[in-house]
Coordinates of C-alpha atoms in Angstrom, one line a residue:
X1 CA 55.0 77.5 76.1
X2 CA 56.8 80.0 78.0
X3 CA 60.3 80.9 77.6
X4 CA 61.6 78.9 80.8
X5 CA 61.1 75.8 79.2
X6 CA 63.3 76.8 76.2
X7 CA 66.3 74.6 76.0
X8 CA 69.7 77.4 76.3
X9 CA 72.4 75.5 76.5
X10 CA 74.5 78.5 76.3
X11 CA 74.1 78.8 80.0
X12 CA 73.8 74.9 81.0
X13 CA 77.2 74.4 82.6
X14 CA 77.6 78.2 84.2
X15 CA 78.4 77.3 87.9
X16 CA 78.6 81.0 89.6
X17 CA 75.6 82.3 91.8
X18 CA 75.7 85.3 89.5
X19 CA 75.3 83.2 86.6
X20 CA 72.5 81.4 88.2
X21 CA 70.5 84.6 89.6
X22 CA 71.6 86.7 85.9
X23 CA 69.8 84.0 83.9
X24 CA 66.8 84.4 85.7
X25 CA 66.6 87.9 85.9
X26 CA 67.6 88.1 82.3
X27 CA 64.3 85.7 81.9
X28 CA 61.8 88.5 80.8
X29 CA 59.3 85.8 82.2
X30 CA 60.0 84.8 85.5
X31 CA 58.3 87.5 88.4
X32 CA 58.0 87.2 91.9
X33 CA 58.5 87.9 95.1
X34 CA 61.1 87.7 97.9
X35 CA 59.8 87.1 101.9
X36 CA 62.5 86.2 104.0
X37 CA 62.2 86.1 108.3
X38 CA 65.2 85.8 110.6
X39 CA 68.2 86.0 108.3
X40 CA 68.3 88.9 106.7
X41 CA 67.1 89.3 103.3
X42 CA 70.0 87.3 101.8
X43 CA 68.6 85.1 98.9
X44 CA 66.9 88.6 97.3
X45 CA 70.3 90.6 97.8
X46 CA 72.0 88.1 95.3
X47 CA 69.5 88.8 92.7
X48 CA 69.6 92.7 93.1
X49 CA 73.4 92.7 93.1
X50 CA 73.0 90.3 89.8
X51 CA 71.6 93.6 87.7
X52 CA 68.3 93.3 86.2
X53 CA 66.5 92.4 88.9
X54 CA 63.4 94.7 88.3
X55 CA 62.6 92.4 85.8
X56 CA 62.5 89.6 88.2
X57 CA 61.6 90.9 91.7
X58 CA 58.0 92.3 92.4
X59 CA 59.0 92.5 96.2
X60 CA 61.3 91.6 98.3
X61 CA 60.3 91.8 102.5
X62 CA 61.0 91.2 105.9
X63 CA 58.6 90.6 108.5
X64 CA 60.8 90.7 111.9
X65 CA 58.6 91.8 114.2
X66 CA 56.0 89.4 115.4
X67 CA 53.4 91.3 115.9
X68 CA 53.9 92.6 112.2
X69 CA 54.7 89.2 111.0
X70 CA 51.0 88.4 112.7
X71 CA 49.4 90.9 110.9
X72 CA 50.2 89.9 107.3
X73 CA 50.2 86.2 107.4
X74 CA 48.0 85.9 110.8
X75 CA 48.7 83.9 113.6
X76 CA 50.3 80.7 114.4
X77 CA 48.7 78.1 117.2
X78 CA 51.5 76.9 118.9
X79 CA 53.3 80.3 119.0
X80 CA 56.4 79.2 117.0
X81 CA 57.4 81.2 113.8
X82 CA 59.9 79.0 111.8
X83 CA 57.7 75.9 111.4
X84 CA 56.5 74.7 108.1
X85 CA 53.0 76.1 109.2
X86 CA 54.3 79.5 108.8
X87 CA 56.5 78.6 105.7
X88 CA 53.3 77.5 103.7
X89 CA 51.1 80.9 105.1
X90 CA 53.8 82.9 103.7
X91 CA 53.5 81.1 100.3
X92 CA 50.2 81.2 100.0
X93 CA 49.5 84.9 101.1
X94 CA 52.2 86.2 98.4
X95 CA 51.5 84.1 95.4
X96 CA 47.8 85.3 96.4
X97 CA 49.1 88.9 96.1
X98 CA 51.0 88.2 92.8
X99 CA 47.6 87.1 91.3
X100 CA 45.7 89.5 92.5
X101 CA 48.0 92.5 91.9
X102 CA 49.5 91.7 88.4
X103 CA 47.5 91.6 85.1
X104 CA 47.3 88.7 83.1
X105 CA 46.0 90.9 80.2
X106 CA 49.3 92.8 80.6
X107 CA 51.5 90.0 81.0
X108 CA 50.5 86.8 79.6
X109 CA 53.7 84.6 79.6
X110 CA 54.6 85.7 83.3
X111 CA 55.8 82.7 85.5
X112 CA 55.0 83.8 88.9
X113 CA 56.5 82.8 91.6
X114 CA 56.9 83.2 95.8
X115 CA 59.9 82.8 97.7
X116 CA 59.9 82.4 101.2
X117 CA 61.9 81.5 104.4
X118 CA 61.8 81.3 107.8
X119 CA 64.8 81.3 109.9
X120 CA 66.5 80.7 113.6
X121 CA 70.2 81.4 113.0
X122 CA 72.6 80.5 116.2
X123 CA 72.1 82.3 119.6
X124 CA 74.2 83.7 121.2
X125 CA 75.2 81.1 123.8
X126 CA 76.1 79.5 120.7
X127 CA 74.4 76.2 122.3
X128 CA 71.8 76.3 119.3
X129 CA 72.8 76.4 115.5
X130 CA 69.9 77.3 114.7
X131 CA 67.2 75.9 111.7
X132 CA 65.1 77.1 109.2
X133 CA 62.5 76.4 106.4
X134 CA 63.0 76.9 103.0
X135 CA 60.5 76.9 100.3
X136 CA 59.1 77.8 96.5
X137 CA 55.6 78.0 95.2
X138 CA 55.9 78.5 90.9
X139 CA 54.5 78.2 87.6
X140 CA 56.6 76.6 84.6
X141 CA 54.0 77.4 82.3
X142 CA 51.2 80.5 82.6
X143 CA 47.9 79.1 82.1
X144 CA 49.1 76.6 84.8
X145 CA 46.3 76.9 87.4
X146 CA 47.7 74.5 90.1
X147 CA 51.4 75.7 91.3
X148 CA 54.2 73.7 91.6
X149 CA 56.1 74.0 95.0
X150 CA 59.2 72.6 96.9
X151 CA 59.7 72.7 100.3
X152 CA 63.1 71.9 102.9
X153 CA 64.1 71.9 106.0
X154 CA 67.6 72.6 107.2
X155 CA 70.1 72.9 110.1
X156 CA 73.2 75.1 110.1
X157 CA 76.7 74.1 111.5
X158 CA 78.6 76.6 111.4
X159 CA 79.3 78.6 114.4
X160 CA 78.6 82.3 113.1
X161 CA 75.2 84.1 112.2
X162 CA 77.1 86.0 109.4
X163 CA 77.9 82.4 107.9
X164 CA 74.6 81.1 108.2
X165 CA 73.1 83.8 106.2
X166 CA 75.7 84.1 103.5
X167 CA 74.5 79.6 103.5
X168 CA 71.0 80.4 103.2
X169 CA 71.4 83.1 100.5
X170 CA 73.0 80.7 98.1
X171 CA 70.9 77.8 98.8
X172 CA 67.9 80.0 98.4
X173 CA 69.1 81.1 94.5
X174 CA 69.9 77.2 94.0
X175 CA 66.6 76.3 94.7
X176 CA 65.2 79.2 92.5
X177 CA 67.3 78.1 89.6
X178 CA 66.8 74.1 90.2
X179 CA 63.0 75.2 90.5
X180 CA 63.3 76.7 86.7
X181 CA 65.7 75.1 85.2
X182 CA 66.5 71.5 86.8
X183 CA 62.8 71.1 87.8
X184 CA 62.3 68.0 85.2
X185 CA 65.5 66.2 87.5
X186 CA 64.7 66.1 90.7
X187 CA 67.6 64.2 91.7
X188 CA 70.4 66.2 90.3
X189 CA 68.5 69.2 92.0
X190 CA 68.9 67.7 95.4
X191 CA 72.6 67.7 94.7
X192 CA 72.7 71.2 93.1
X193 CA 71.6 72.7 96.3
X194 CA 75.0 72.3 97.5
X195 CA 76.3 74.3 94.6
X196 CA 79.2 76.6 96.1
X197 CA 78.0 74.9 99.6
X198 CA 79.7 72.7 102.0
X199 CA 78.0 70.0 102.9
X200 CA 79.9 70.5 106.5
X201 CA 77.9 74.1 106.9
X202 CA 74.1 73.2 106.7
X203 CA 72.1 69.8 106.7
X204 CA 69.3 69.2 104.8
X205 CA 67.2 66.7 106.5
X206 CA 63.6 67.4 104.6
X207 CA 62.0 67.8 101.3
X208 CA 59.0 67.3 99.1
X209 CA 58.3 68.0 96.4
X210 CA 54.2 68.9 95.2
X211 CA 52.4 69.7 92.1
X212 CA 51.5 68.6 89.0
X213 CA 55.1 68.8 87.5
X214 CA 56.3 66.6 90.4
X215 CA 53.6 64.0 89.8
X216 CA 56.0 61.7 88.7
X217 CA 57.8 61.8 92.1
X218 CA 57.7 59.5 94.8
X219 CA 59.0 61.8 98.0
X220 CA 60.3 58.8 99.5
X221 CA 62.7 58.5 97.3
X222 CA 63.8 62.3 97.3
X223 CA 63.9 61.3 100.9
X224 CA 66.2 58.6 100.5
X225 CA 68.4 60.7 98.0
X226 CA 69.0 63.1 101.1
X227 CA 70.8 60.2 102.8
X228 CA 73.0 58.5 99.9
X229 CA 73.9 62.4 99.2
X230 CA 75.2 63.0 102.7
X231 CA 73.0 65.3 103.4
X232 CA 71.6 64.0 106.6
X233 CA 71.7 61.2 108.9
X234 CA 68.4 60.0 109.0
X235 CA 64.8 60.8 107.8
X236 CA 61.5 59.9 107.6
X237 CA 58.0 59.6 105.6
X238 CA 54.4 58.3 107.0
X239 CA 52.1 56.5 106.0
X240 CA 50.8 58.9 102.9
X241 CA 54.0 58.8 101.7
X242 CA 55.2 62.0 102.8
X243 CA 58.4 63.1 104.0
X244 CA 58.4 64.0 107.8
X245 CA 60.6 66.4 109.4
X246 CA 62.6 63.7 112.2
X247 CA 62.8 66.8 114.9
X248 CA 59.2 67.9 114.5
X249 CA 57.8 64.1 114.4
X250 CA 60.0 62.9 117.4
X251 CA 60.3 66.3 119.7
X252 CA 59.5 65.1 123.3
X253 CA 57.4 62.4 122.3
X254 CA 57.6 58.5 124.1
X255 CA 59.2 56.9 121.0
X256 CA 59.0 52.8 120.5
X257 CA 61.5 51.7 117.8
X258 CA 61.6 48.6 115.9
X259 CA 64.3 47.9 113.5
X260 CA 64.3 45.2 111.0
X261 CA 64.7 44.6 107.1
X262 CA 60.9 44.5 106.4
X263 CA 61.5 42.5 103.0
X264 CA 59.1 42.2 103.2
X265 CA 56.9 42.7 106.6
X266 CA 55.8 39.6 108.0
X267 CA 53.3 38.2 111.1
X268 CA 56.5 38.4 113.5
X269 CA 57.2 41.8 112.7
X270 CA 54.0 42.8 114.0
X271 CA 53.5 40.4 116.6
X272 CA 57.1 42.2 117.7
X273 CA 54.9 45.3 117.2
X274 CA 51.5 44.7 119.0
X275 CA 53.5 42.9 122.0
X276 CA 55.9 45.8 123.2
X277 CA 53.6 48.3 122.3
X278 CA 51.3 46.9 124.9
X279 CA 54.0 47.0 127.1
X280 CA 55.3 50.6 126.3
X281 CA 52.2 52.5 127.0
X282 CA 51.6 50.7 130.0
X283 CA 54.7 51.9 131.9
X284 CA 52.9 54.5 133.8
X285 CA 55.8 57.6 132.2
X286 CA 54.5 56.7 129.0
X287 CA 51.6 58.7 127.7
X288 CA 49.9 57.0 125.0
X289 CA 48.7 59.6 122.9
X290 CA 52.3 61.5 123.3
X291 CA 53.6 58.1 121.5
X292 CA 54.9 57.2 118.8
X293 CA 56.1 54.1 117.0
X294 CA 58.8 53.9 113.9
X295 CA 60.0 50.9 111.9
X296 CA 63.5 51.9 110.9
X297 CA 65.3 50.6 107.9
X298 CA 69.1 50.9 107.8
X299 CA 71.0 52.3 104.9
X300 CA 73.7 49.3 105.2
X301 CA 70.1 46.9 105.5
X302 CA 69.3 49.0 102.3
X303 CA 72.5 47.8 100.6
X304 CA 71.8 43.9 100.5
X305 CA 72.7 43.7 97.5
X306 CA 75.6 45.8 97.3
X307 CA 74.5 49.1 96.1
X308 CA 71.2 50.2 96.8
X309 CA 68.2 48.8 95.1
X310 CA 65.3 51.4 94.7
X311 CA 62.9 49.0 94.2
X312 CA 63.6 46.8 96.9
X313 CA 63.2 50.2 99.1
X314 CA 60.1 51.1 97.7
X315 CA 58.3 47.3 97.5
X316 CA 59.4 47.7 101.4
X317 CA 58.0 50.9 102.1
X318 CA 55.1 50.6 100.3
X319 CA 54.4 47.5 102.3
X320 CA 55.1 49.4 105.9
X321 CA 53.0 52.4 104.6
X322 CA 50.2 50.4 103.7
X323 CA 49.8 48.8 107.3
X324 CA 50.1 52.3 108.5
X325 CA 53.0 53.0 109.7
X326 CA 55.9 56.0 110.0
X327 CA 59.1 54.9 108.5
X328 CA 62.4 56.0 109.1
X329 CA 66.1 55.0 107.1
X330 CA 68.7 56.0 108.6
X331 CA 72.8 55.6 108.5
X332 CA 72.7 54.5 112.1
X333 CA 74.5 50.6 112.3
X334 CA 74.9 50.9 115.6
X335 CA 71.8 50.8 117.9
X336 CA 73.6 53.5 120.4
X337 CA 73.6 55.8 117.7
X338 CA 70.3 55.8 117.1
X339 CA 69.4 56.1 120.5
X340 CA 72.0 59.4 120.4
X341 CA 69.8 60.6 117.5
X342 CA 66.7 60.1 118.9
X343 CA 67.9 61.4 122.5
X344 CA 68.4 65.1 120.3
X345 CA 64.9 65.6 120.4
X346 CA 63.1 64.0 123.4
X347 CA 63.7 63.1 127.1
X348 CA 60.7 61.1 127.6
X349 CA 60.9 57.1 127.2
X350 CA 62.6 55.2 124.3
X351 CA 61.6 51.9 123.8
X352 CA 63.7 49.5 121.8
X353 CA 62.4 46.3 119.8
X354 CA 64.6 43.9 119.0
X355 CA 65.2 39.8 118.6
X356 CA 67.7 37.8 120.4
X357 CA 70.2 38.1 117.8
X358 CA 70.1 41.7 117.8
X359 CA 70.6 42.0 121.4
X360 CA 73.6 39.5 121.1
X361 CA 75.1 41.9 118.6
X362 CA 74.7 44.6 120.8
X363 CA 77.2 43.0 123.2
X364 CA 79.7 42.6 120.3
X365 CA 82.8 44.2 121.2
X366 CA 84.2 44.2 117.8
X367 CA 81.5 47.3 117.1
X368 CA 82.7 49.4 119.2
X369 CA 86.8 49.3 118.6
X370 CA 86.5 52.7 117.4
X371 CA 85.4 54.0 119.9
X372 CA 87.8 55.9 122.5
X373 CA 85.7 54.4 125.3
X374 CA 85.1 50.9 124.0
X375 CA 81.8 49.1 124.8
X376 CA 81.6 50.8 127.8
X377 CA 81.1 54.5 126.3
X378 CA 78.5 53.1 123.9
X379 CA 76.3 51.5 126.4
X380 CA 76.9 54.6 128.1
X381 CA 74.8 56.7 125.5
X382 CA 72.6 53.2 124.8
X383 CA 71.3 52.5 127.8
X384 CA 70.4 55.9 129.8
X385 CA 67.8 56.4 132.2
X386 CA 64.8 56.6 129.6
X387 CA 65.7 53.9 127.8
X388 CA 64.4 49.9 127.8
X389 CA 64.9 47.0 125.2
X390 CA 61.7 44.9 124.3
X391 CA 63.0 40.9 123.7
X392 CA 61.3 39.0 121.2
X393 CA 62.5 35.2 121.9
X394 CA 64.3 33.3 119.3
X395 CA 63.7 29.5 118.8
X396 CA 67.1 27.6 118.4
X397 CA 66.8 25.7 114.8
X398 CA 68.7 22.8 116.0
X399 CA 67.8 22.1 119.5
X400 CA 64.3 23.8 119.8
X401 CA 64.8 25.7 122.7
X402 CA 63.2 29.4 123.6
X403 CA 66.1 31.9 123.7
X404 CA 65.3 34.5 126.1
X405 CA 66.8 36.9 128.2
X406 CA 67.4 34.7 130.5
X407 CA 68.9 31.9 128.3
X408 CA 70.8 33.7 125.8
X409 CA 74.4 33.3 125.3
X410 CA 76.9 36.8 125.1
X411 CA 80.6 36.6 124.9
X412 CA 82.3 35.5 128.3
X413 CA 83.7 39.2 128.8
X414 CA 80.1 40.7 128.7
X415 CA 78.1 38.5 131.1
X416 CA 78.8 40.9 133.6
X417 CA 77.9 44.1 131.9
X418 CA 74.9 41.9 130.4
X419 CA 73.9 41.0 134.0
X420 CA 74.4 44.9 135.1
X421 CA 71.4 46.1 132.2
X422 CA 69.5 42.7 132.6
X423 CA 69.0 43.0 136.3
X424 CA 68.3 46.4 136.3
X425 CA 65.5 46.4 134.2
X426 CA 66.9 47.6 130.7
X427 CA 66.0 44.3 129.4
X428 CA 62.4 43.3 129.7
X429 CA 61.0 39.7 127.6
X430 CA 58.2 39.4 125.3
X431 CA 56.0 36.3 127.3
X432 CA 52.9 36.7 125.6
X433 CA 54.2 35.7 121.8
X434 CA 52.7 33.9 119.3
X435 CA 54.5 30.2 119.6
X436 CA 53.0 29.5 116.4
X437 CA 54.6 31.7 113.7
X438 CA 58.5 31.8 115.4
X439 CA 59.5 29.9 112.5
X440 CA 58.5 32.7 110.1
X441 CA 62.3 34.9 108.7
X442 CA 62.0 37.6 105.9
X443 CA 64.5 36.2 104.1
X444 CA 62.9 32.8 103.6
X445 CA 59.4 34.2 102.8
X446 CA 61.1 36.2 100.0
X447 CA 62.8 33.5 98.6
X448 CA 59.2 31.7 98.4
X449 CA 58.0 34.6 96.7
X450 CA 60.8 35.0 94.0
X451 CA 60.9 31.4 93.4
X452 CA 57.0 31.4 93.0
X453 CA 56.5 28.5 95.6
X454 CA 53.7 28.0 98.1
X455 CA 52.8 28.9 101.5
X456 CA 54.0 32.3 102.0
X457 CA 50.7 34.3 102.0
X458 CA 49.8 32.8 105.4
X459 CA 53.5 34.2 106.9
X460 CA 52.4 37.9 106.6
X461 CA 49.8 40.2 108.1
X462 CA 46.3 40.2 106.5
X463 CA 46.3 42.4 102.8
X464 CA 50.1 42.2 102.6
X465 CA 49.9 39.4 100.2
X466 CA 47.4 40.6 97.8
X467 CA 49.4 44.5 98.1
X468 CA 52.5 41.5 96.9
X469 CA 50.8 40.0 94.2
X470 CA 48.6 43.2 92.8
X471 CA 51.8 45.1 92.1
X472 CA 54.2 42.4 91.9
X473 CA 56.3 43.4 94.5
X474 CA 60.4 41.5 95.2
X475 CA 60.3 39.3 92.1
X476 CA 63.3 40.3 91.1
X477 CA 66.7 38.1 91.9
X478 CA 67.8 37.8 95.7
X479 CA 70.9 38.5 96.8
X480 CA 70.6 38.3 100.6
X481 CA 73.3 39.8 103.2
X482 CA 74.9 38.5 105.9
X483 CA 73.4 41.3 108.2
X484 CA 70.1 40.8 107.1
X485 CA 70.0 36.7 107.8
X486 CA 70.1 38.5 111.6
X487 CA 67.0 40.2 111.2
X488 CA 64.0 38.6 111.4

């Protein structure tokens, strides 16, 4: 086994960048190479100023010019230079080189390893901070034929290019040394990124992790670590279970939203679905095959129980991934925020799905307090041009009767700024549900299935049952929120 997988604890607790990029250059095993585009060759200048780094660095490059850029790691479709595309070219082409270029006969216990990023830092304007990805393709071990490889996203914050470089060149040796060194914790990797970094200077909002060391990993949870860290506001993984970049997936694209607990999914939730959908893509501004639809989880929804249950999380994605669709967690309570987040990257039509208690929520004043503006500055961001809620009825337990748009009850002080939205259009019902299944809640389906009674199976879409019962999904103990006994 190579010498990277030694145990030194000698150098366990060292917290300096020059401790972290001297322990790898002092590593007679680890060799590779350095390929950095639009922020200067930062992450490489911390290992030459480290000493030793002849040891360690087979090449370290630039590739500013497109044209050039073109040339040696050929072109991209869509024109764009920091995308992931480019990212994983530029891995590819140099650990290809490092193969091909150094001798296995004459160095057996090399690791190799490619470093790459590609980078936006701010403009000038200053109206863009700019973005950039990040990525590692490595061996831990030399006969290792399939590489390991990590690969991020990030957005600066801070307002100075100089900044943003000195950001990236840290972050770049902390994912170098976690990729060595901290490899077998993923989790406390995450947070060592941030070593000697602010969390208020760059957001991470993207990562996976691939190869056969990783194995082990579920990505949806890294992707969920990324949130209870503070390191970004929202994220999102499909339906292979692969995180998805939020700005990529959502840039200028008609985006339908449902929001709901999902524990687990059930017939409504996709009656919800299939019934504004149909309406969404038929508004002549929305073009189906520019559309796209995400069930989003909360993080408070996540926290049920009081502290977040992994479990729980992944029994409900693995439920909303098996039906096939892209899934997004976010920190977002409040629906105007998410509509703010989502507003970042598209202009095009937002479509919001939502039952009657949600919508009677919405008009809550008691959410808004902190705002400057009231209720009235977050309806001002919630309901803009683009934007239209999808009502799914509610049937009154007691009485029996439909709640609509038409019927339902806000707080005295709101029926006029209800009316305002509702006779305007920003409200449209959901005629054409399913009568049949409104009695049908999460939470009581899941307390059928941890208290092993009958009748449940028929509550949820076809498969979702036996998905349930194969991998014995919720059995453990429910503790149930007063938030989520509001969504259905």
């Amino acid at each position: 086994m190579a010498s990277v997988l030694k145990r030194d604890t000698s150098f366990e607790n060292i917290p300096s960048i020059k401790a972290k990029t001297l322990r790898i250059n002092l590593n007679p095993d680890i060799y590779g190479t350095f390929a950095e585009i639009g922020a200067g060759q930062e992450t490489a200048r911390h290992f030459f100023r480290a000493g030793g780094a002849s040891g360690t660095i087979a090449k370290a490059m630039s590739a500013y010019d497109k044209d050039f850029s073109d040339a040696v790691y050929g072109i991209e479709e869509d024109g764009r230079y920091v995308t992931q595309s480019r990212l994983k070219k530029m891995l590819s082409h140099e650990m290809r080189l490092m193969e091909e270029r150094i001798s296995r006969d004459r160095h057996p216990d090399r690791l190799f390893f490619a470093y790459a990023n590609t980078v936006a830092t701010i403009d000038f304007s200053k109206r863009y901070k700019g973005h950039g990805w990040v990525g590692i393709r490595f061996q831990l071990d030399p006969k290792q034929k399939e590489f390991d490889e990590i690969i991020l996203h990030i957005r600066f914050k801070q307002n100075e290019a100089r900044l943003q470089q000195e950001t990236l060149g840290i972050l770049g040796v902390n994912l170098i040394y976690g990729a060595f060194y901290k490899y077998h914790k993923p989790r406390k990797m995450l947070k060592y990124l941030y070593d000697h970094i602010d969390k208020d200077t760059v957001e991470i909002d993207m990562i996976n992790f691939s190869g056969p060391n990783f194995k082990d990993v579920d990505n949806r949870l890294m992707s969920l670590q990324l949130i209870r860290n503070d390191m970004t506001d929202a994220v999102m993984f499909g339906p292979d279970g692969n995180n998805l970049l939020p700005a990529a997936v959502l840039y200028k694209k008609n985006i339908l939203a449902l929001r709901g607990s999902f524990r687990p999914v059930t017939k409504v939730n996709m009656d919800m679905f299939h019934k504004s959908h149909d309406i969404f893509i038929r508004d002549q501004a929305v073009d189906q095959n520019n559309t796209i639809v995400i069930f989003e989880i909360t993080l408070s929804n996540l926290k049920a129980s009081g502290e977040i249950d992994e479990q729980d999380f992944m029994d409900r994605a693995e439920l909303l991934c098996a039906l096939g669709h892209t899934v997004m967690i976010s920190k977002f309570q409040e629906y105007y925020k998410l509509v703010e987040y989502l507003n970042k990257y598209t202009k095009a039509k937002i479509g919001l799905t939502m039952g009657v208690n949600n919508l009677v929520d919405i008009f809550d004043e008691k959410y808004y307090r902190h705002l400057s503006g009231g209720i009235l500055e977050a309806f001002g961001k919630l309901f803009f041009k683009e934007l239209q809620v999808y009502l799914y009825p509610m049937k009154n337990a007691e009485t029996g009767q439909i709640m609509t748009s038409n019927n339902v009850k806000v707080h005295p002080r709101m029926k006029e700024l209800y009316k305002f939205f509702k006779y305007n259009g920003k409200v449209m019902d959901i005629i054409d549900y399913d009568p049949e299944i409104m009695h049908i809640f999460s939470r009581d389906v899941l307390k059928r299935i941890i208290n092993d009674e009958d009748g449940w199976e028929e509550m949820l879409p076809k498969g979702i049952a036996e998905t349930i019962k194969k991998n014995n999904l919720f059995t453990r103990k429910l503790v149930r929120s007063e938030e989520e006994d509001q969504v259905k």
